[in-house]
Amino acid sequence: MTARTALALGLILSASVHELRAAEEPPTTEGQATLALQDLEGRKQDLRELRGRIVVVNFWATWCIPCRKEMPAFVRLQESRGTEEVQVIGASADDAGSEHAVEAFVHEQRIHFPIWIGATTVDMQRLGLGTALPATAIIDRDGSVVARAAGIIDEAGLNRWIDWLLGDRSAPAPSPPVAVPIPPAATGEREHDHHHGAGVGLDGPSLVPS
């Protein structure tokens, strides 16, 4: 295995997120949301191609336990609202060469929405999401970010935002879909990722190959 680098020591929201590798260039969140990655088939994908839809972009990784906990909420959202021009995108922050692990995760979680790979903290910061996983941005039809959540998504809050965006918007916008803290009892023992070889748990920072 290659050398590994420890990520930032501070975890957000009662240790419900994992820090990613540091950004390598100044981010920007001005104007419309931008995100250009590749899918699992190696095809280039661009967020701009989804203009006209409400897009929910979730940043995650196979080694992130809180990401695993929240993923079913996004699966349910796509299944229930996909016909209403709502599109979920899963942006994987796994390192290059982890495609098999990502594919296994997609199969295990029964994910049927697009998965884009190669996401970095630069991509996250461009959407105003900081540098920790999991993180989610809700993007309006015009490409603007209208809500953000750092940590495990509040599914009810997420659906309130979708309802508001799909409605006439005459009522005030909902409160942000705040993340759900993980209780201390849920931390348990560290789980070992056989692809990364790093101990991953809710009680400490993750290690990611450099």
CSV table of C-alpha atoms in Angstrom, one decimal:
chain,number,residue,atom,x,y,z
A,1,MET,CA,0.0,0.0,0.0
A,2,THR,CA,1.1,3.6,-0.6
A,3,ALA,CA,1.9,6.0,2.3
A,4,ARG,CA,-1.1,7.4,4.1
A,5,THR,CA,-1.8,10.8,5.4
A,6,ALA,CA,-3.8,11.6,8.5
A,7,LEU,CA,-6.7,14.0,8.0
A,8,ALA,CA,-7.7,16.9,10.2
A,9,LEU,CA,-8.2,15.9,13.8
A,10,GLY,CA,-11.5,17.7,14.3
A,11,LEU,CA,-14.7,15.9,13.5
A,12,ILE,CA,-17.9,17.7,12.9
A,13,LEU,CA,-21.3,17.0,14.6
A,14,SER,CA,-20.4,14.6,17.3
A,15,ALA,CA,-18.0,12.6,15.1
A,16,SER,CA,-20.5,12.1,12.4
A,17,VAL,CA,-18.2,13.1,9.5
A,18,HIS,CA,-14.7,12.2,8.2
A,19,GLU,CA,-12.2,14.8,6.9
A,20,LEU,CA,-11.0,14.4,3.4
A,21,ARG,CA,-7.6,15.2,2.0
A,22,ALA,CA,-6.7,18.9,1.9
A,23,ALA,CA,-7.8,21.1,-1.1
A,24,GLU,CA,-5.0,21.9,-3.5
A,25,GLU,CA,-6.4,25.1,-5.1
A,26,PRO,CA,-8.6,28.0,-3.9
A,27,PRO,CA,-12.3,27.1,-4.2
A,28,THR,CA,-15.1,29.3,-5.3
A,29,THR,CA,-18.9,29.2,-4.8
A,30,GLU,CA,-19.7,32.2,-6.8
A,31,GLY,CA,-22.5,32.0,-9.4
A,32,GLN,CA,-23.9,28.6,-10.5
A,33,ALA,CA,-22.8,25.3,-9.0
A,34,THR,CA,-20.0,23.6,-10.9
A,35,LEU,CA,-19.1,19.9,-10.7
A,36,ALA,CA,-17.4,17.9,-13.5
A,37,LEU,CA,-16.4,14.3,-12.8
A,38,GLN,CA,-16.4,10.9,-14.4
A,39,ASP,CA,-18.9,8.1,-13.9
A,40,LEU,CA,-18.0,4.4,-13.2
A,41,GLU,CA,-17.9,3.8,-17.0
A,42,GLY,CA,-15.3,6.5,-17.4
A,43,ARG,CA,-17.6,8.9,-19.2
A,44,LYS,CA,-17.3,12.6,-18.4
A,45,GLN,CA,-20.3,14.1,-16.5
A,46,ASP,CA,-21.1,17.7,-15.8
A,47,LEU,CA,-23.6,19.2,-13.4
A,48,ARG,CA,-24.5,21.8,-16.0
A,49,GLU,CA,-26.1,19.0,-18.1
A,50,LEU,CA,-28.7,18.7,-15.3
A,51,ARG,CA,-30.0,22.3,-15.4
A,52,GLY,CA,-33.8,22.3,-15.3
A,53,ARG,CA,-33.9,19.6,-12.7
A,54,ILE,CA,-33.6,19.8,-8.9
A,55,VAL,CA,-30.3,18.1,-8.1
A,56,VAL,CA,-29.2,16.6,-4.8
A,57,VAL,CA,-25.5,16.0,-4.7
A,58,ASN,CA,-24.2,13.8,-1.9
A,59,PHE,CA,-20.5,13.5,-1.3
A,60,TRP,CA,-19.5,10.2,0.2
A,61,ALA,CA,-16.9,7.4,0.3
A,62,THR,CA,-16.9,3.7,0.8
A,63,TRP,CA,-14.7,4.0,4.0
A,64,CYS,CA,-17.1,6.6,5.6
A,65,ILE,CA,-19.4,4.9,8.1
A,66,PRO,CA,-21.8,7.8,8.4
A,67,CYS,CA,-22.1,7.9,4.6
A,68,ARG,CA,-23.2,4.2,4.8
A,69,LYS,CA,-25.8,5.2,7.4
A,70,GLU,CA,-27.4,7.9,5.4
A,71,MET,CA,-27.3,6.4,1.9
A,72,PRO,CA,-30.7,4.7,2.1
A,73,ALA,CA,-32.3,8.1,2.5
A,74,PHE,CA,-31.0,9.1,-1.0
A,75,VAL,CA,-32.0,5.8,-2.5
A,76,ARG,CA,-35.6,6.4,-1.2
A,77,LEU,CA,-35.6,10.0,-2.5
A,78,GLN,CA,-34.6,9.0,-6.0
A,79,GLU,CA,-37.1,6.2,-6.0
A,80,SER,CA,-40.0,8.4,-4.8
A,81,ARG,CA,-39.2,11.7,-6.5
A,82,GLY,CA,-37.3,10.7,-9.6
A,83,THR,CA,-40.3,11.2,-11.9
A,84,GLU,CA,-40.7,14.8,-10.6
A,85,GLU,CA,-37.5,16.0,-12.2
A,86,VAL,CA,-35.5,15.4,-9.0
A,87,GLN,CA,-32.0,13.8,-9.6
A,88,VAL,CA,-29.7,12.5,-6.9
A,89,ILE,CA,-26.0,12.3,-7.7
A,90,GLY,CA,-23.6,10.4,-5.6
A,91,ALA,CA,-20.1,11.9,-5.7
A,92,SER,CA,-17.6,9.4,-4.5
A,93,ALA,CA,-14.4,10.7,-2.8
A,94,ASP,CA,-12.7,7.3,-3.0
A,95,ASP,CA,-9.2,7.4,-4.4
A,96,ALA,CA,-8.4,6.4,-8.0
A,97,GLY,CA,-8.3,2.7,-8.4
A,98,SER,CA,-11.2,2.1,-6.0
A,99,GLU,CA,-13.8,1.5,-8.7
A,100,HIS,CA,-14.4,-2.1,-7.6
A,101,ALA,CA,-15.0,-1.0,-4.0
A,102,VAL,CA,-17.4,1.7,-5.2
A,103,GLU,CA,-19.3,-0.7,-7.5
A,104,ALA,CA,-19.6,-3.2,-4.6
A,105,PHE,CA,-21.0,-0.4,-2.4
A,106,VAL,CA,-23.5,0.6,-5.1
A,107,HIS,CA,-24.7,-3.0,-5.4
A,108,GLU,CA,-24.9,-3.5,-1.6
A,109,GLN,CA,-26.9,-0.3,-1.1
A,110,ARG,CA,-29.1,-0.9,-4.2
A,111,ILE,CA,-28.3,2.5,-5.6
A,112,HIS,CA,-29.9,3.3,-8.9
A,113,PHE,CA,-28.9,6.9,-9.3
A,114,PRO,CA,-25.7,8.1,-11.0
A,115,ILE,CA,-22.4,7.7,-9.2
A,116,TRP,CA,-19.6,10.0,-10.1
A,117,ILE,CA,-16.1,9.3,-9.0
A,118,GLY,CA,-12.9,11.3,-8.2
A,119,ALA,CA,-14.5,14.0,-6.0
A,120,THR,CA,-12.1,16.1,-3.9
A,121,THR,CA,-12.4,18.8,-1.3
A,122,VAL,CA,-11.9,21.3,-4.1
A,123,ASP,CA,-15.2,20.1,-5.6
A,124,MET,CA,-16.9,20.2,-2.2
A,125,GLN,CA,-15.7,23.7,-1.3
A,126,ARG,CA,-16.9,25.0,-4.7
A,127,LEU,CA,-20.4,24.1,-3.5
A,128,GLY,CA,-19.8,25.6,-0.1
A,129,LEU,CA,-19.6,22.3,1.7
A,130,GLY,CA,-16.3,22.4,3.5
A,131,THR,CA,-14.0,19.4,3.7
A,132,ALA,CA,-15.7,16.7,5.6
A,133,LEU,CA,-17.9,13.7,4.7
A,134,PRO,CA,-20.7,13.1,4.3
A,135,ALA,CA,-22.0,16.4,2.9
A,136,THR,CA,-24.9,17.3,0.7
A,137,ALA,CA,-25.9,20.2,-1.5
A,138,ILE,CA,-29.4,20.8,-2.9
A,139,ILE,CA,-29.3,22.6,-6.2
A,140,ASP,CA,-32.2,24.4,-7.8
A,141,ARG,CA,-33.2,24.2,-11.5
A,142,ASP,CA,-31.1,27.2,-12.4
A,143,GLY,CA,-28.0,25.6,-11.0
A,144,SER,CA,-27.8,27.6,-7.7
A,145,VAL,CA,-27.1,25.9,-4.4
A,146,VAL,CA,-30.2,26.6,-2.2
A,147,ALA,CA,-29.4,24.4,0.8
A,148,ARG,CA,-26.4,22.5,2.3
A,149,ALA,CA,-26.0,19.9,5.0
A,150,ALA,CA,-22.7,18.7,6.7
A,151,GLY,CA,-23.0,15.3,8.2
A,152,ILE,CA,-25.8,12.7,8.1
A,153,ILE,CA,-28.8,14.2,6.3
A,154,ASP,CA,-32.1,14.7,8.1
A,155,GLU,CA,-34.3,12.9,5.7
A,156,ALA,CA,-37.5,14.7,6.7
A,157,GLY,CA,-35.8,18.0,6.3
A,158,LEU,CA,-34.5,17.0,2.9
A,159,ASN,CA,-38.0,16.1,1.7
A,160,ARG,CA,-39.4,19.4,3.0
A,161,TRP,CA,-36.9,21.2,0.8
A,162,ILE,CA,-37.8,19.0,-2.2
A,163,ASP,CA,-41.5,19.7,-1.6
A,164,TRP,CA,-40.9,23.4,-1.4
A,165,LEU,CA,-38.8,23.5,-4.5
A,166,LEU,CA,-41.4,21.5,-6.4
A,167,GLY,CA,-44.3,23.7,-5.2
A,168,ASP,CA,-45.2,27.3,-5.8
A,169,ARG,CA,-42.7,28.6,-3.3
A,170,SER,CA,-45.2,31.0,-1.8
A,171,ALA,CA,-44.4,29.9,1.7
A,172,PRO,CA,-41.0,30.8,3.3
A,173,ALA,CA,-38.2,28.4,2.4
A,174,PRO,CA,-37.7,25.5,4.9
A,175,SER,CA,-35.0,25.5,7.5
A,176,PRO,CA,-31.7,23.9,6.3
A,177,PRO,CA,-31.8,20.1,6.5
A,178,VAL,CA,-29.6,19.9,9.5
A,179,ALA,CA,-27.4,16.8,9.9
A,180,VAL,CA,-28.3,14.2,12.5
A,181,PRO,CA,-25.6,13.6,15.2
A,182,ILE,CA,-24.7,10.0,15.9
A,183,PRO,CA,-25.2,9.0,19.5
A,184,PRO,CA,-22.0,7.9,21.3
A,185,ALA,CA,-23.4,4.4,21.7
A,186,ALA,CA,-23.4,4.0,17.9
A,187,THR,CA,-19.6,4.4,17.6
A,188,GLY,CA,-18.8,0.8,18.3
A,189,GLU,CA,-15.5,-0.7,17.2
A,190,ARG,CA,-13.5,0.5,14.2
A,191,GLU,CA,-14.3,-1.1,10.9
A,192,HIS,CA,-11.4,-2.1,8.7
A,193,ASP,CA,-11.6,-1.3,5.0
A,194,HIS,CA,-9.9,-4.1,3.1
A,195,HIS,CA,-9.3,-1.9,0.1
A,196,HIS,CA,-7.7,1.0,2.1
A,197,GLY,CA,-6.4,-1.0,5.0
A,198,ALA,CA,-7.3,1.9,7.3
A,199,GLY,CA,-9.2,1.8,10.5
A,200,VAL,CA,-12.4,3.7,10.0
A,201,GLY,CA,-14.8,4.4,12.8
A,202,LEU,CA,-17.0,7.1,14.2
A,203,ASP,CA,-14.7,7.7,17.2
A,204,GLY,CA,-11.7,9.2,15.3
A,205,PRO,CA,-10.5,10.6,12.0
A,206,SER,CA,-10.1,8.5,8.9
A,207,LEU,CA,-6.9,7.7,7.1
A,208,VAL,CA,-6.8,8.0,3.3
A,209,PRO,CA,-4.0,6.9,1.0
A,210,SER,CA,-2.0,9.8,-0.3
